[in-house]
Amino acid sequence: MINKLNLSINSESLLNRLQELGQTGRENDNKLSRVAASYADKAGRDKVVTWMKEAGLEVAIDRIGNIFGTWYGTENRNEEPILLGSHIDTVINAGIYDGCYGVIAGIEVIKVLKKAGFVPTRPIAVAAFTNEEGVRYAPDMMGSLVFAGGLSVDDALATVGTDGTILGEELKRIGYAGTKEPGFLRPHAFIELHVEQGPILDKMGIPIGAVENLQGISWQRVTIKGVANHAGTTPTDMRHDAGLAAARVITYLRDRANASNGKTVETVGTIEFKPNAVNVIPSLATFTVDLRNPNEEKLQEEEKALASYLKELAISEGVSITSEQLVRFQPVDFDEKIVKLIEEVSSEHGLQSRRMTSGAGQDAQMIARVCPSAMIFVPSVNGISHNPKEFTAGTDLVAGANVLLDVVTKLTEAK
Amino acid sequence: MINKLNLSINSESLLNRLQELGQTGRENDNKLSRVAASYADKAGRDKVVTWMKEAGLEVAIDRIGNIFGTWYGTENRNEEPILLGSHIDTVINAGIYDGCYGVIAGIEVIKVLKKAGFVPTRPIAVAAFTNEEGVRYAPDMMGSLVFAGGLSVDDALATVGTDGTILGEELKRIGYAGTKEPGFLRPHAFIELHVEQGPILDKMGIPIGAVENLQGISWQRVTIKGVANHAGTTPTDMRHDAGLAAARVITYLRDRANASNGKTVETVGTIEFKPNAVNVIPSLATFTVDLRNPNEEKLQEEEKALASYLKELAISEGVSITSEQLVRFQPVDFDEKIVKLIEEVSSEHGLQSRRMTSGAGQDAQMIARVCPSAMIFVPSVNGISHNPKEFTAGTDLVAGANVLLDVVTKLTEAK
């Protein structure tokens, strides 16, 4: 008996709906691209709303287009709900699990509880937050950020997309410009079930991640100015090679990551040299640095170490270096009680679990501002994400949803 | 008395003509761009031909458009001439010295010898070779390469330019498709006077470079394939970061250059990452390597060292690496006797000289295939070249031309 009611979610429904939603919004080229507030997004939203209504949930849309389906009991209408969910918008040419899994599993959890006659002490709600991916409109995690009061709804609606459209107008166009003020619903707690989007659980063969925190993120753009000169006629000791200096930064960052005991990750994902000619020493190198650490102090240490290194390097290579902060998010600690509960429930299910850090940004990091929050991860095969090859085995998807089911049960059962 | 005849070139004429040719072929934006076989090039050629004729030289144009102006004496018509010269085509937005200096100084040398009644044992000729820069038509140093028999004239004339034009047709259009077979003139020796295009003489305050050899050049394109993954969710020890691997190659090459005692220079001038996104580990890094060394064995050593390093790196970073040869020129040794003569003459003139390697490609490297050849360098301020800021002081230009004058005198005087 894995919970008092000995319940399991309907695995067939969960897996079928993931496939069905995953077929919704495909382009003619058969690529899945449900970017926020597109017609493809509308098609996905319509499906979710239909499923919510079929499950007897009260559907509400807020002004930023977040969808909430709530199961109110007769006795619990005045209580703060337990909120589940995630997002259903996708990147361009996406996989079918990222986000959708948490929304569909949330609905499945409520369905089975209702069917079993469970009487929760609080309402249970499922959210599908708008524009988590941020592909068309920046910033990402916008719907949850607005919901948590971190960005005004009017500013968010005025966002101009990469295609020149305005988010507010597009939400109207697809029929998802709701009337509720964001934050109208005050959650008692939030639990986001999600695929890991990284390789750790898969490589270790562990089915459940109890996500205890989320990495802080520091993005910088570094610009190094050297002197363009002839590749043949300029002796090495007279060079001011911006490209070499950039390479030194990249290897330095990897040395720092290696020394951090797996805590810090760093990535130089973009680079550009100028004039970018085979036989000209680069006069300019521009690259981005993505630094992440789940501890704010450590993240600041990494930023300071990089800044000092850039100063030394400017002197040793005779170049000038500037850096510009592009993005900065503090790490987020999730709620210890819920994380423990996830571990306990996993253990009751005979499932090994592992405390984890979320390396990716998530809606839960925004909702953590307004209520105790946590996440449950299930394995992603080879860690592949934002890619049609994103894959999680059905058994893992079902196991994760059943852990969510019991966590919700324990949080809402009468003591 | 710096030579038997105590002659000096006409410094005013040399410097004025450099300025005059430097103003010829400027675009509306006032940038100097006399790319090969353009109307701007024609304007420059017309000027050189006029100056040759004014100096009483017999002008001949060969099929690839090389211009030769030869001073034949009554007694020396059957002797192989001493050939001077360089080229007058330019890069886009060029300086005024590169190439032009050697052509104009050659004419000035003959002018002063004729005026002084000098009777050379051999004809003295000045060449302006077609398309040294290779901006519009590849390869560079084409005219001298064809002259030396390294490329057939028909193949060269069929070259399609970056603008879709055919070199042979363009030469006809500007009136410089000559009738002489390239190589019709067999030089006894070739001496090219040129600005250094590098910083060594300028930084060391030495007026004359006695160029003893020319670096071999090895260009490769290296492609590293890693695995694209999420910058946040992928632990460092699970990464296959093509960008990091590229950075390791760049720093490795610099270490090799540093260890070579100034002999090897290496440059990574171009780079590209894919997908080139801030938060995605690069799956692909492509970059070029420019390796140069004046010794063929050493250059091969550098190539081998790089190849071994790439193999090790592929294993240590879990990436795959391929490399493709783009360009390969063996080093060229210039004629030791002429180089010594340049040193001796410099010393007689009270000018410090320095044995040097040409880091850039030069017409002389092609002509060295058919006759003893050497180069004289004069300083380039800050080593700037292929740029409107290219500059050599008038005193240095005159000193270099006077060294050329005496070298030619010594090579052609009756014993």
Coordinates of C-alpha atoms in Angstrom, one line a residue, chain A residues 7-411:
Chain A
L7 CA -4.2 5.1 -5.5
S8 CA -2.3 5.3 -8.7
I9 CA -2.7 7.7 -11.5
N10 CA -4.2 6.5 -14.8
S11 CA -0.9 5.8 -16.6
E12 CA -2.6 5.3 -20.0
S13 CA -4.3 8.6 -19.8
L14 CA -1.1 10.4 -18.7
L15 CA 1.0 8.9 -21.5
N16 CA -1.7 9.3 -24.2
R17 CA -2.3 12.9 -23.3
L18 CA 1.4 13.6 -23.4
Q19 CA 1.5 12.2 -26.9
E20 CA -1.7 14.0 -27.9
L21 CA -0.5 17.4 -26.6
G22 CA 2.9 16.6 -28.3
Q23 CA 1.1 16.3 -31.6
T24 CA -0.7 19.6 -31.2
G25 CA 0.8 22.7 -32.9
R26 CA 3.1 20.8 -35.2
E27 CA 4.1 22.8 -38.3
N28 CA 3.9 21.5 -41.8
D29 CA 7.5 20.3 -41.4
N30 CA 6.2 18.1 -38.5
K31 CA 8.3 20.1 -36.0
L32 CA 6.7 20.9 -32.6
S33 CA 6.8 24.6 -32.0
R34 CA 4.2 26.0 -29.7
V35 CA 5.8 29.3 -28.9
A36 CA 3.9 31.5 -26.5
A37 CA 0.7 33.2 -27.7
S38 CA 0.9 31.6 -31.2
Y39 CA -2.1 29.8 -32.8
A40 CA -0.2 26.6 -32.0
D41 CA -0.1 27.6 -28.4
K42 CA -3.8 28.3 -28.6
A43 CA -4.4 24.8 -29.9
G44 CA -2.4 23.4 -26.9
R45 CA -4.2 25.6 -24.4
D46 CA -7.6 24.6 -25.8
K47 CA -6.7 21.0 -25.2
V48 CA -5.6 21.6 -21.6
V49 CA -8.7 23.7 -20.8
T50 CA -10.9 20.9 -22.2
W51 CA -9.2 18.3 -20.0
M52 CA -9.5 20.6 -17.0
K53 CA -13.2 21.0 -17.6
E54 CA -13.7 17.3 -18.2
A55 CA -12.0 16.8 -14.8
G56 CA -14.6 19.1 -13.3
L57 CA -12.1 21.9 -12.6
E58 CA -13.0 25.6 -12.4
V59 CA -11.0 27.2 -15.2
A60 CA -9.8 30.8 -14.7
I61 CA -7.4 32.8 -17.0
D62 CA -5.5 35.8 -15.6
R63 CA -4.5 38.9 -17.6
I64 CA -1.1 37.4 -18.6
G65 CA -2.8 34.3 -19.9
N66 CA -1.9 31.9 -17.1
I67 CA -4.5 29.1 -17.0
F68 CA -5.7 27.7 -13.7
G69 CA -8.0 24.7 -13.2
T70 CA -9.1 24.3 -9.6
W71 CA -10.9 21.5 -7.8
Y72 CA -12.8 23.2 -5.0
G73 CA -14.4 20.9 -2.5
T74 CA -17.6 21.9 -0.7
E75 CA -15.7 22.5 2.6
N76 CA -12.4 24.0 1.4
R77 CA -13.3 26.9 -0.8
N78 CA -11.8 29.4 1.6
E79 CA -8.5 27.6 2.0
E80 CA -5.4 28.4 0.0
P81 CA -5.0 25.8 -2.7
I82 CA -2.1 23.4 -3.3
L83 CA -0.9 24.4 -6.7
L84 CA 0.5 22.0 -9.2
G85 CA 1.5 22.5 -12.8
S86 CA 4.1 24.0 -15.1
H87 CA 3.8 25.3 -18.7
I88 CA 2.9 24.1 -22.1
D89 CA 4.6 26.6 -24.4
T90 CA 7.7 25.2 -26.1
V91 CA 10.9 26.2 -27.8
I92 CA 11.1 25.9 -31.6
N93 CA 11.4 22.3 -32.7
A94 CA 10.8 21.0 -29.2
G95 CA 10.4 17.7 -27.4
I96 CA 7.0 16.7 -25.9
Y97 CA 7.8 16.5 -22.2
D98 CA 9.3 19.8 -21.0
G99 CA 6.5 21.6 -19.1
C100 CA 3.6 19.6 -20.5
Y101 CA 4.4 16.7 -18.2
G102 CA 3.8 18.7 -15.1
V103 CA 0.5 20.2 -16.3
I104 CA -1.0 16.9 -17.6
A105 CA 0.2 15.0 -14.5
G106 CA -1.4 17.6 -12.3
I107 CA -4.8 17.1 -14.0
E108 CA -4.4 13.3 -13.7
V109 CA -3.6 13.6 -10.0
I110 CA -6.9 15.5 -9.4
K111 CA -8.8 13.1 -11.5
V112 CA -7.8 10.0 -9.5
L113 CA -8.3 11.8 -6.2
K114 CA -11.8 12.9 -7.2
K115 CA -12.7 9.5 -8.5
A116 CA -11.6 7.9 -5.3
G117 CA -13.8 10.2 -3.2
F118 CA -10.8 11.8 -1.5
V119 CA -11.8 14.9 0.5
P120 CA -8.9 17.3 0.4
T121 CA -8.5 19.9 3.2
R122 CA -7.6 22.5 0.6
P123 CA -8.5 23.1 -3.1
I124 CA -6.1 21.5 -5.5
A125 CA -5.2 23.6 -8.6
V126 CA -3.2 23.1 -11.8
A127 CA -1.6 26.0 -13.6
A128 CA -0.3 26.3 -17.1
F129 CA 1.9 29.4 -17.0
T130 CA 2.3 31.6 -20.0
N131 CA 5.6 31.9 -21.9
E132 CA 8.0 29.9 -19.8
E133 CA 10.4 29.4 -22.6
G134 CA 10.8 33.0 -23.6
V135 CA 11.5 32.2 -27.2
R136 CA 9.2 34.8 -28.7
Y137 CA 8.9 37.2 -25.8
A138 CA 11.6 38.0 -23.1
P139 CA 12.0 37.3 -20.3
D140 CA 11.4 33.6 -20.0
M141 CA 9.3 32.3 -17.1
M142 CA 7.2 35.4 -17.7
G143 CA 3.8 34.1 -16.7
S144 CA 5.0 32.8 -13.3
L145 CA 7.1 35.9 -12.8
V146 CA 4.1 38.1 -13.3
F147 CA 2.0 35.8 -11.1
A148 CA 4.5 36.2 -8.3
G149 CA 4.6 40.0 -8.6
G150 CA 8.1 40.2 -10.1
L151 CA 7.0 42.0 -13.2
S152 CA 3.9 44.2 -13.7
V153 CA 1.2 42.7 -15.9
D154 CA 1.1 45.9 -18.0
D155 CA 4.8 45.9 -18.7
A156 CA 4.6 42.2 -19.6
L157 CA 1.7 42.6 -22.0
A158 CA 3.6 45.4 -23.7
T159 CA 6.5 43.1 -24.5
V160 CA 7.5 43.2 -28.2
G161 CA 8.4 39.8 -29.6
T162 CA 11.2 38.7 -31.8
D163 CA 8.7 38.9 -34.6
G164 CA 7.6 42.5 -33.8
T165 CA 4.3 41.4 -32.3
I166 CA 3.0 42.7 -28.9
L167 CA 2.3 39.9 -26.4
G168 CA -1.0 41.5 -25.1
E169 CA -2.4 41.7 -28.6
E170 CA -1.4 38.2 -29.4
L171 CA -3.0 36.9 -26.2
K172 CA -6.2 38.7 -27.3
R173 CA -6.0 37.2 -30.8
I174 CA -5.8 33.7 -29.5
G175 CA -8.5 34.2 -26.9
Y176 CA -6.3 33.9 -23.8
A177 CA -6.2 37.5 -22.5
G178 CA -8.0 36.7 -19.2
T179 CA -9.6 39.1 -16.8
K180 CA -8.2 37.9 -13.5
E181 CA -5.5 39.9 -11.9
P182 CA -2.3 37.8 -11.7
G183 CA -2.0 36.5 -8.2
F184 CA -5.7 36.4 -7.7
L185 CA -5.1 32.8 -6.5
R186 CA -2.9 32.6 -3.4
P187 CA -1.3 29.1 -3.3
H188 CA -0.5 27.4 0.0
A189 CA 2.3 25.5 -1.7
F190 CA 3.5 24.8 -5.3
I191 CA 4.9 21.5 -6.6
E192 CA 6.3 21.3 -10.1
L193 CA 6.8 17.9 -11.7
H194 CA 9.3 18.1 -14.5
V195 CA 11.7 16.2 -16.6
E196 CA 15.3 16.8 -15.5
Q197 CA 16.6 18.2 -18.8
G198 CA 20.0 17.1 -17.7
P199 CA 21.8 13.7 -17.6
I200 CA 22.3 13.1 -13.9
L201 CA 19.3 10.9 -13.0
D202 CA 19.6 9.0 -16.3
K203 CA 23.3 8.3 -15.9
M204 CA 22.9 7.3 -12.2
G205 CA 19.8 5.2 -12.8
I206 CA 17.8 7.1 -10.2
P207 CA 14.1 7.6 -10.9
I208 CA 13.3 10.6 -8.7
G209 CA 15.0 13.9 -8.1
A210 CA 14.0 15.8 -5.0
V211 CA 14.9 19.3 -6.2
E212 CA 16.1 21.3 -3.2
N213 CA 17.3 24.4 -5.0
L214 CA 17.8 26.1 -8.3
Q215 CA 21.1 27.5 -9.5
G216 CA 21.7 31.2 -9.5
I217 CA 22.6 32.4 -13.0
S218 CA 25.1 35.0 -14.1
W219 CA 25.4 35.9 -17.7
Q220 CA 28.0 38.3 -18.9
R221 CA 29.2 39.4 -22.3
V222 CA 33.0 39.9 -22.3
T223 CA 34.6 42.1 -25.0
I224 CA 38.4 42.0 -25.5
K225 CA 40.1 44.6 -27.6
G226 CA 43.5 43.8 -28.9
V227 CA 45.4 45.0 -32.0
A228 CA 44.8 43.5 -35.5
N229 CA 48.1 42.7 -37.2
H230 CA 49.6 40.6 -39.9
A231 CA 49.7 36.9 -38.9
G232 CA 53.1 36.4 -40.6
T233 CA 55.0 39.6 -39.8
T234 CA 54.1 40.2 -36.2
P235 CA 56.4 38.5 -33.7
T236 CA 54.7 36.6 -30.9
D237 CA 56.0 39.0 -28.2
M238 CA 54.6 42.0 -30.0
R239 CA 51.1 40.6 -30.3
H240 CA 47.9 41.8 -28.6
D241 CA 45.8 38.9 -29.6
A242 CA 42.2 39.3 -28.5
G243 CA 41.4 35.8 -29.6
L244 CA 44.1 34.2 -27.6
A245 CA 43.0 36.2 -24.5
A246 CA 39.4 34.9 -25.1
A247 CA 40.8 31.3 -25.2
R248 CA 42.6 31.9 -22.0
V249 CA 39.4 33.0 -20.3
I250 CA 37.6 29.9 -21.6
T251 CA 40.2 27.5 -20.2
Y252 CA 40.4 29.5 -16.9
L253 CA 36.6 29.1 -16.4
R254 CA 36.9 25.4 -17.0
D255 CA 39.7 25.2 -14.4
R256 CA 37.4 27.0 -11.9
A257 CA 34.5 24.6 -12.6
N258 CA 36.8 21.6 -12.2
A259 CA 37.9 22.9 -8.9
S260 CA 34.4 23.5 -7.6
N261 CA 33.5 19.9 -6.8
G262 CA 30.7 19.8 -9.3
K263 CA 29.0 22.9 -7.8
T264 CA 29.8 25.6 -10.4
V265 CA 29.1 25.1 -14.0
E266 CA 30.3 27.6 -16.6
T267 CA 29.7 27.8 -20.3
V268 CA 31.1 29.9 -23.1
G269 CA 28.4 29.3 -25.7
T270 CA 28.9 32.2 -28.1
I271 CA 32.0 33.8 -29.6
E272 CA 33.0 36.2 -32.3
F273 CA 36.3 37.4 -33.6
K274 CA 37.0 40.5 -35.7
P275 CA 38.1 40.9 -38.4
N276 CA 37.8 37.1 -38.5
A277 CA 40.4 36.6 -41.2
V278 CA 42.7 33.7 -41.4
N279 CA 45.9 35.8 -41.5
V280 CA 44.9 38.7 -39.3
I281 CA 45.5 38.6 -35.5
P282 CA 42.0 39.2 -34.0
S283 CA 41.6 42.8 -32.8
L284 CA 38.3 42.0 -31.1
A285 CA 36.9 38.9 -29.3
T286 CA 33.4 38.9 -27.9
F287 CA 32.0 36.0 -26.0
T288 CA 29.4 35.2 -23.4
V289 CA 29.9 33.6 -20.0
D290 CA 27.2 31.6 -18.3
L291 CA 28.1 30.9 -14.7
R292 CA 25.8 28.9 -12.4
N293 CA 26.0 27.9 -8.7
P294 CA 23.2 27.0 -6.3
N295 CA 24.8 29.2 -3.6
E296 CA 24.7 32.9 -3.9
E297 CA 27.9 33.5 -2.1
K298 CA 29.8 31.0 -4.3
L299 CA 28.3 32.5 -7.4
Q300 CA 29.5 35.9 -6.3
E301 CA 32.9 34.3 -5.7
E302 CA 33.0 33.0 -9.2
E303 CA 32.0 36.4 -10.6
K304 CA 34.8 38.0 -8.6
A305 CA 37.4 35.5 -9.6
L306 CA 36.5 36.0 -13.2
A307 CA 36.7 39.8 -12.8
S308 CA 40.2 39.6 -11.2
Y309 CA 41.4 37.2 -13.9
L310 CA 40.2 39.6 -16.6
K311 CA 42.2 42.4 -15.0
E312 CA 45.4 40.3 -14.9
L313 CA 44.9 39.1 -18.4
A314 CA 44.4 42.6 -19.7
I315 CA 47.8 43.4 -18.4
S316 CA 49.6 40.2 -19.4
E317 CA 48.2 40.2 -22.9
G318 CA 48.2 44.0 -23.4
V319 CA 44.5 44.1 -24.3
S320 CA 41.6 45.9 -22.9
I321 CA 38.7 44.0 -21.5
T322 CA 35.1 45.1 -20.5
S323 CA 32.3 43.0 -19.4
E324 CA 28.6 43.6 -19.2
Q325 CA 26.0 41.8 -17.1
L326 CA 23.3 40.3 -19.3
V327 CA 21.3 38.3 -16.8
R328 CA 21.5 37.8 -13.1
F329 CA 19.3 35.5 -11.0
Q330 CA 20.0 34.6 -7.4
P331 CA 19.8 31.0 -6.5
V332 CA 16.5 29.8 -5.2
D333 CA 16.1 27.4 -2.2
F334 CA 13.1 25.2 -2.3
D335 CA 11.0 24.4 0.7
E336 CA 12.8 21.8 2.9
K337 CA 9.6 20.3 4.2
I338 CA 8.3 19.5 0.8
V339 CA 11.6 18.3 -0.4
K340 CA 11.7 15.9 2.5
L341 CA 8.2 14.8 1.8
I342 CA 9.2 14.0 -1.8
E343 CA 12.1 11.9 -0.5
E344 CA 9.8 10.1 2.0
V345 CA 7.1 9.4 -0.6
S346 CA 9.7 8.1 -3.1
S347 CA 11.1 5.8 -0.4
E348 CA 7.6 4.5 0.4
H349 CA 7.2 3.8 -3.3
G350 CA 10.5 1.9 -3.3
L351 CA 12.0 4.5 -5.6
Q352 CA 15.5 5.7 -5.0
S353 CA 15.6 9.5 -4.9
R354 CA 18.4 12.0 -5.0
R355 CA 18.6 15.6 -3.8
M356 CA 19.3 17.8 -6.8
T357 CA 19.8 21.3 -8.0
S358 CA 17.8 22.5 -11.0
G359 CA 20.3 23.7 -13.5
A360 CA 17.6 25.2 -15.7
G361 CA 15.2 28.0 -14.9
Q362 CA 11.8 26.9 -13.9
D363 CA 8.3 28.4 -13.1
A364 CA 8.9 27.1 -9.6
Q365 CA 11.7 29.5 -9.0
M366 CA 9.2 32.4 -9.5
I367 CA 6.4 30.8 -7.5
A368 CA 8.9 30.2 -4.6
R369 CA 8.7 34.0 -4.0
V370 CA 5.1 33.7 -2.8
C371 CA 4.7 30.2 -1.2
P372 CA 6.7 27.1 -0.2
S373 CA 7.7 25.4 -3.4
A374 CA 9.6 22.4 -4.7
M375 CA 10.1 20.3 -7.7
I376 CA 10.1 16.6 -8.6
F377 CA 12.4 15.5 -11.4
V378 CA 12.3 12.4 -13.5
P379 CA 15.1 11.2 -15.7
S380 CA 15.7 12.6 -19.2
V381 CA 17.5 10.1 -21.4
N382 CA 21.0 11.4 -22.1
G383 CA 19.9 14.7 -20.6
I384 CA 18.6 15.8 -24.0
S385 CA 16.2 18.7 -23.9
H386 CA 14.8 21.5 -26.1
N387 CA 15.1 19.0 -28.9
P388 CA 12.8 16.5 -30.6
K389 CA 15.0 13.7 -29.1
E390 CA 13.9 14.6 -25.6
F391 CA 12.7 11.4 -24.0
T392 CA 11.6 10.0 -20.7
A393 CA 10.5 6.4 -20.4
G394 CA 6.9 5.8 -19.6
T395 CA 7.7 3.9 -16.4
D396 CA 9.6 7.0 -15.1
L397 CA 6.8 9.3 -16.1
V398 CA 4.2 7.2 -14.3
A399 CA 6.5 6.8 -11.2
G400 CA 7.0 10.6 -11.0
A401 CA 3.3 11.3 -11.3
N402 CA 2.5 8.8 -8.6
V403 CA 5.1 10.4 -6.3
L404 CA 3.3 13.8 -7.0
L405 CA 0.0 12.1 -6.3
D406 CA 1.1 11.0 -2.8
V407 CA 2.8 14.2 -2.0
V408 CA -0.4 16.1 -2.8
T409 CA -2.4 13.6 -0.8
K410 CA -0.2 14.0 2.2
L411 CA -0.4 17.8 1.9

